[in-house]
Amino acid sequence: MNVTNSQDHHALTNLASAMANGEVATVDLTHTLDPDFPVIILPPEFGQCARFRMEEISAYDHRGPAWKWHNFSCCEHTGTHFDAPIHWISGRDLPNNSVDEIPVERFIGPACVIDCSEGAARDDDFELTPEVIEAWEADYGRIPPDCWVLMRTDWSKRSGAAYLNMCDDGPHSPGPSPEGIRLLVEQRDIRGFGVETVGTDAGQGQHYTPPFPAHYTLHGNNKYGLQCLNNLDLLPPVGAVVIATPLKIKNGTGSPLRVLALVPRSHTV
Ligand code: MN
């Protein structure tokens, strides 16, 4: 065994023992898939996203005496879910742009967590602007290339109507400004952008130029999205590793998934 292989071996052995002895904790960033969990609602002239549905096939009964199982169905974009570049028109011709074609190493990577919870508590339309990002970097260092940036808003603590926050003029929820998402994508070269809300864009994102700038800019640059994340308040600003592996749906534009974060114990106390 050469030195490089030996170090690789030790890295994995060290990770396994750190997870076993609690030095590294595993945090679930996922909401439970449930028929009541809100899904995005588009204006009525457009097609709509389906909620999660589950039907019983058998439950240790005449339909199957020794087993219980269900059929389920939902939209690719229901619950805690992954957005692939093919989801948006700006990414439709990019290589490896669907969930089945994205190289698997892209699904595991470091995360920077920008805490916008105070701003989002004050203002339902709070914007992640370049100023907010640069203030975070003044405290924690420049966002490195190829990491997930997660926008913490504590929106995941809302439920029912308060989650979509639909008003007469449409939904109101926080998100990045066009300049904010362009900074992350074009100058920081992030891997993807994750949020606690139902979309990577703000509720009022259709009024920006371009409309829905997070979707347009992320997916047009082969970056990914994560939506309806949970428990972002349990993550450190830097140092967590996110595992986000969507279902391998042929030509899939996204997928519900279980999102996990590995977190150093010193940050979870
Ligand atoms: Mn989506």
Tab-separated table of C-alpha atoms and ligand atoms in Angstrom:
chain	number	residue	atom	x	y	z
A	1	MET	CA	0.000	0.000	0.000
A	2	ASN	CA	1.504	3.363	-0.943
A	3	VAL	CA	1.349	6.484	1.214
A	4	THR	CA	-1.586	8.025	-0.627
A	5	ASN	CA	-3.708	4.914	-0.269
A	6	SER	CA	-2.786	4.659	3.375
A	7	GLN	CA	-3.904	8.253	4.010
A	8	ASP	CA	-7.144	7.642	2.158
A	9	HIS	CA	-7.699	4.592	4.304
A	10	HIS	CA	-7.060	6.575	7.476
A	11	ALA	CA	-9.395	9.381	6.422
A	12	LEU	CA	-12.328	6.996	6.124
A	13	THR	CA	-11.403	5.044	9.245
A	14	ASN	CA	-11.162	8.308	11.182
A	15	LEU	CA	-14.563	9.438	9.882
A	16	ALA	CA	-16.186	6.141	10.851
A	17	SER	CA	-14.774	6.261	14.381
A	18	ALA	CA	-15.644	9.965	14.764
A	19	MET	CA	-19.229	9.140	13.837
A	20	ALA	CA	-19.265	6.139	16.171
A	21	ASN	CA	-17.868	8.044	19.179
A	22	GLY	CA	-19.969	11.165	18.641
A	23	GLU	CA	-17.234	13.575	17.562
A	24	VAL	CA	-19.234	13.902	14.350
A	25	ALA	CA	-23.017	14.137	14.707
A	26	THR	CA	-25.564	13.437	11.965
A	27	VAL	CA	-28.324	16.054	11.602
A	28	ASP	CA	-31.502	15.411	9.614
A	29	LEU	CA	-32.294	18.397	7.379
A	30	THR	CA	-35.492	16.766	6.073
A	31	HIS	CA	-39.208	17.315	6.684
A	32	THR	CA	-41.450	14.248	6.874
A	33	LEU	CA	-43.241	13.490	3.591
A	34	ASP	CA	-46.873	13.943	4.559
A	35	PRO	CA	-50.039	14.798	2.566
A	36	ASP	CA	-50.433	17.965	4.649
A	37	PHE	CA	-46.983	19.389	3.886
A	38	PRO	CA	-47.457	22.503	1.711
A	39	VAL	CA	-46.381	22.485	-1.939
A	40	ILE	CA	-45.729	25.489	-4.147
A	41	ILE	CA	-48.878	26.950	-5.732
A	42	LEU	CA	-48.518	28.575	-9.158
A	43	PRO	CA	-50.996	30.978	-10.768
A	44	PRO	CA	-54.045	28.961	-11.939
A	45	GLU	CA	-53.202	29.097	-15.649
A	46	PHE	CA	-50.145	26.859	-15.032
A	47	GLY	CA	-49.825	23.155	-14.225
A	48	GLN	CA	-49.581	22.375	-10.518
A	49	CYS	CA	-47.286	20.406	-8.228
A	50	ALA	CA	-48.929	17.366	-6.567
A	51	ARG	CA	-48.835	16.830	-2.834
A	52	PHE	CA	-47.564	13.582	-1.363
A	53	ARG	CA	-50.182	10.798	-1.475
A	54	MET	CA	-50.015	7.309	-0.006
A	55	GLU	CA	-52.400	4.362	-0.317
A	56	GLU	CA	-52.274	1.123	1.570
A	57	ILE	CA	-51.807	-2.033	-0.521
A	58	SER	CA	-52.075	-4.393	2.421
A	59	ALA	CA	-51.564	-4.332	6.185
A	60	TYR	CA	-51.095	-7.959	7.380
A	61	ASP	CA	-54.614	-8.728	6.173
A	62	HIS	CA	-56.453	-10.596	3.401
A	63	ARG	CA	-54.657	-8.407	0.837
A	64	GLY	CA	-51.314	-9.631	2.125
A	65	PRO	CA	-51.396	-11.674	5.329
A	66	ALA	CA	-47.766	-11.265	6.436
A	67	TRP	CA	-46.821	-7.884	5.046
A	68	LYS	CA	-47.681	-4.180	4.965
A	69	TRP	CA	-46.828	-1.816	2.123
A	70	HIS	CA	-47.993	1.338	0.317
A	71	ASN	CA	-48.083	2.933	-3.077
A	72	PHE	CA	-47.123	6.597	-3.009
A	73	SER	CA	-47.026	9.425	-5.533
A	74	CYS	CA	-45.991	13.065	-5.585
A	75	CYS	CA	-44.391	15.756	-7.712
A	76	GLU	CA	-40.612	15.701	-8.153
A	77	HIS	CA	-40.711	19.002	-6.227
A	78	THR	CA	-42.765	17.913	-3.184
A	79	GLY	CA	-41.442	18.162	0.369
A	80	THR	CA	-37.746	18.506	1.080
A	81	HIS	CA	-36.399	18.200	-2.449
A	82	PHE	CA	-33.515	18.653	-4.887
A	83	ASP	CA	-33.658	20.869	-8.020
A	84	ALA	CA	-31.553	19.769	-11.014
A	85	PRO	CA	-30.402	22.190	-13.751
A	86	ILE	CA	-32.900	20.720	-16.255
A	87	HIS	CA	-35.691	22.088	-14.027
A	88	TRP	CA	-35.207	25.564	-15.522
A	89	ILE	CA	-35.154	26.720	-19.144
A	90	SER	CA	-31.723	28.278	-18.588
A	91	GLY	CA	-30.279	24.826	-17.815
A	92	ARG	CA	-32.198	22.670	-20.269
A	93	ASP	CA	-29.300	22.070	-22.693
A	94	LEU	CA	-26.481	21.658	-20.173
A	95	PRO	CA	-24.626	18.321	-19.863
A	96	ASN	CA	-25.518	15.996	-16.973
A	97	ASN	CA	-28.443	18.234	-16.047
A	98	SER	CA	-30.975	15.674	-14.756
A	99	VAL	CA	-30.958	13.881	-11.398
A	100	ASP	CA	-29.970	10.533	-12.988
A	101	GLU	CA	-26.984	12.053	-14.819
A	102	ILE	CA	-25.437	14.325	-12.183
A	103	PRO	CA	-22.084	12.813	-11.132
A	104	VAL	CA	-22.610	11.242	-7.712
A	105	GLU	CA	-19.667	13.034	-6.072
A	106	ARG	CA	-21.675	16.252	-6.498
A	107	PHE	CA	-24.159	15.005	-3.919
A	108	ILE	CA	-21.756	15.225	-0.945
A	109	GLY	CA	-20.046	18.492	-0.089
A	110	PRO	CA	-19.304	21.218	2.467
A	111	ALA	CA	-21.847	23.845	3.461
A	112	CYS	CA	-21.766	27.505	4.475
A	113	VAL	CA	-24.839	28.527	6.469
A	114	ILE	CA	-25.856	32.186	6.331
A	115	ASP	CA	-28.119	33.051	9.250
A	116	CYS	CA	-30.879	35.350	7.986
A	117	SER	CA	-33.333	34.396	10.741
A	118	GLU	CA	-33.426	37.824	12.376
A	119	GLY	CA	-34.049	39.579	9.084
A	120	ALA	CA	-36.717	37.057	8.048
A	121	ALA	CA	-38.466	37.496	11.409
A	122	ARG	CA	-38.691	41.252	10.728
A	123	ASP	CA	-39.538	41.077	7.035
A	124	ASP	CA	-41.334	38.229	5.222
A	125	ASP	CA	-39.679	39.459	1.991
A	126	PHE	CA	-36.167	39.585	3.458
A	127	GLU	CA	-33.528	39.542	0.696
A	128	LEU	CA	-30.144	37.833	0.740
A	129	THR	CA	-28.146	40.639	-0.866
A	130	PRO	CA	-24.414	41.019	-1.613
A	131	GLU	CA	-24.220	43.180	1.526
A	132	VAL	CA	-25.597	40.351	3.698
A	133	ILE	CA	-23.224	37.830	2.091
A	134	GLU	CA	-20.198	40.082	2.495
A	135	ALA	CA	-21.072	40.780	6.135
A	136	TRP	CA	-21.159	36.995	6.735
A	137	GLU	CA	-17.777	36.650	4.989
A	138	ALA	CA	-16.302	39.347	7.234
A	139	ASP	CA	-17.094	37.075	10.187
A	140	TYR	CA	-16.412	33.609	8.771
A	141	GLY	CA	-14.168	34.058	5.724
A	142	ARG	CA	-14.736	34.029	2.005
A	143	ILE	CA	-17.194	31.398	0.763
A	144	PRO	CA	-14.986	28.727	-0.864
A	145	PRO	CA	-15.698	27.390	-4.369
A	146	ASP	CA	-17.925	24.346	-4.837
A	147	CYS	CA	-19.766	24.462	-1.522
A	148	TRP	CA	-23.452	24.490	-0.708
A	149	VAL	CA	-24.693	27.839	0.588
A	150	LEU	CA	-27.687	27.381	2.887
A	151	MET	CA	-29.910	30.357	3.708
A	152	ARG	CA	-31.179	29.933	7.260
A	153	THR	CA	-34.446	31.799	7.864
A	154	ASP	CA	-36.160	29.569	10.488
A	155	TRP	CA	-39.034	29.391	7.974
A	156	SER	CA	-39.054	25.629	8.625
A	157	LYS	CA	-40.601	26.337	12.034
A	158	ARG	CA	-43.741	27.640	10.301
A	159	SER	CA	-46.598	25.334	9.329
A	160	GLY	CA	-49.925	25.458	7.534
A	161	ALA	CA	-50.883	28.690	5.766
A	162	ALA	CA	-47.996	30.617	7.349
A	163	TYR	CA	-45.500	28.472	5.415
A	164	LEU	CA	-46.516	29.576	1.898
A	165	ASN	CA	-47.724	32.907	3.376
A	166	MET	CA	-50.078	33.482	0.433
A	167	CYS	CA	-51.470	37.035	0.212
A	168	ASP	CA	-53.691	38.799	-2.323
A	169	ASP	CA	-50.615	39.570	-4.425
A	170	GLY	CA	-49.072	36.090	-4.138
A	171	PRO	CA	-46.741	34.376	-1.666
A	172	HIS	CA	-44.346	36.312	0.567
A	173	SER	CA	-41.212	34.515	1.771
A	174	PRO	CA	-37.503	35.389	1.911
A	175	GLY	CA	-34.952	34.648	-0.797
A	176	PRO	CA	-31.910	35.962	-2.629
A	177	SER	CA	-31.919	39.169	-4.619
A	178	PRO	CA	-30.751	38.854	-8.264
A	179	GLU	CA	-27.441	40.475	-7.280
A	180	GLY	CA	-27.076	38.175	-4.271
A	181	ILE	CA	-27.500	34.950	-6.220
A	182	ARG	CA	-25.261	36.240	-9.027
A	183	LEU	CA	-22.505	36.949	-6.503
A	184	LEU	CA	-22.762	33.391	-5.145
A	185	VAL	CA	-22.828	31.737	-8.566
A	186	GLU	CA	-20.566	33.934	-10.694
A	187	GLN	CA	-18.001	35.150	-8.138
A	188	ARG	CA	-18.014	32.380	-5.512
A	189	ASP	CA	-18.760	29.464	-7.883
A	190	ILE	CA	-20.912	27.673	-5.309
A	191	ARG	CA	-22.180	24.134	-5.907
A	192	GLY	CA	-25.754	24.941	-5.010
A	193	PHE	CA	-28.124	26.945	-2.849
A	194	GLY	CA	-30.461	25.586	-0.189
A	195	VAL	CA	-33.394	27.199	1.611
A	196	GLU	CA	-36.050	26.463	4.238
A	197	THR	CA	-38.823	27.891	2.061
A	198	VAL	CA	-40.777	26.182	-0.732
A	199	GLY	CA	-38.517	27.589	-3.491
A	200	THR	CA	-34.946	28.808	-3.857
A	201	ASP	CA	-36.490	32.098	-4.989
A	202	ALA	CA	-38.297	34.583	-2.788
A	203	GLY	CA	-42.090	34.314	-2.728
A	204	GLN	CA	-42.248	37.471	-4.839
A	205	GLY	CA	-39.441	36.249	-7.127
A	206	GLN	CA	-41.461	36.680	-10.321
A	207	HIS	CA	-41.135	40.462	-10.013
A	208	TYR	CA	-37.338	40.469	-10.240
A	209	THR	CA	-35.285	40.844	-13.429
A	210	PRO	CA	-34.874	38.111	-14.521
A	211	PRO	CA	-37.978	36.547	-12.963
A	212	PHE	CA	-37.050	33.840	-10.422
A	213	PRO	CA	-33.364	34.828	-10.459
A	214	ALA	CA	-32.228	31.963	-8.208
A	215	HIS	CA	-33.680	29.315	-10.512
A	216	TYR	CA	-32.489	31.145	-13.618
A	217	THR	CA	-28.942	31.809	-12.418
A	218	LEU	CA	-28.290	28.593	-10.486
A	219	HIS	CA	-29.564	26.177	-13.107
A	220	GLY	CA	-28.197	28.159	-16.067
A	221	ASN	CA	-24.758	27.621	-14.523
A	222	ASN	CA	-25.283	23.896	-13.750
A	223	LYS	CA	-25.780	24.546	-10.035
A	224	TYR	CA	-28.314	22.781	-7.829
A	225	GLY	CA	-31.110	23.757	-5.466
A	226	LEU	CA	-32.403	22.348	-2.172
A	227	GLN	CA	-35.799	23.428	-0.870
A	228	CYS	CA	-37.942	22.913	2.234
A	229	LEU	CA	-34.861	22.162	4.357
A	230	ASN	CA	-35.291	21.644	8.093
A	231	ASN	CA	-33.064	22.129	11.155
A	232	LEU	CA	-30.663	24.635	9.574
A	233	ASP	CA	-30.484	26.250	13.041
A	234	LEU	CA	-28.547	23.159	14.188
A	235	LEU	CA	-25.705	23.741	11.714
A	236	PRO	CA	-22.513	25.758	12.256
A	237	PRO	CA	-21.765	28.679	9.863
A	238	VAL	CA	-18.913	26.589	8.400
A	239	GLY	CA	-17.712	23.027	8.914
A	240	ALA	CA	-20.767	20.877	8.099
A	241	VAL	CA	-20.817	18.396	5.212
A	242	VAL	CA	-24.151	17.927	3.414
A	243	ILE	CA	-25.259	14.639	1.883
A	244	ALA	CA	-28.074	15.201	-0.634
A	245	THR	CA	-28.699	12.271	-2.968
A	246	PRO	CA	-31.856	12.578	-5.104
A	247	LEU	CA	-33.678	9.543	-6.482
A	248	LYS	CA	-32.256	8.315	-9.791
A	249	ILE	CA	-35.277	9.279	-11.894
A	250	LYS	CA	-34.613	9.076	-15.653
A	251	ASN	CA	-34.544	12.653	-16.984
A	252	GLY	CA	-35.818	13.775	-13.582
A	253	THR	CA	-35.912	17.519	-12.902
A	254	GLY	CA	-35.741	17.036	-9.149
A	255	SER	CA	-36.642	14.616	-6.400
A	256	PRO	CA	-37.756	14.391	-2.804
A	257	LEU	CA	-34.800	13.150	-0.764
A	258	ARG	CA	-33.393	12.684	2.707
A	259	VAL	CA	-30.848	15.455	3.328
A	260	LEU	CA	-28.299	14.802	6.065
A	261	ALA	CA	-25.502	16.941	7.488
A	262	LEU	CA	-22.376	15.708	9.239
A	263	VAL	CA	-21.510	18.218	11.955
A	264	PRO	CA	-18.491	18.423	14.293
A	265	ARG	CA	-19.720	17.875	17.859
A	266	SER	CA	-18.143	21.118	19.070
A	267	HIS	CA	-20.717	22.954	16.947
A	268	THR	CA	-23.794	21.036	18.069
A	269	VAL	CA	-23.549	21.810	21.800
B	1	MN	MN	-38.105	22.562	-6.849
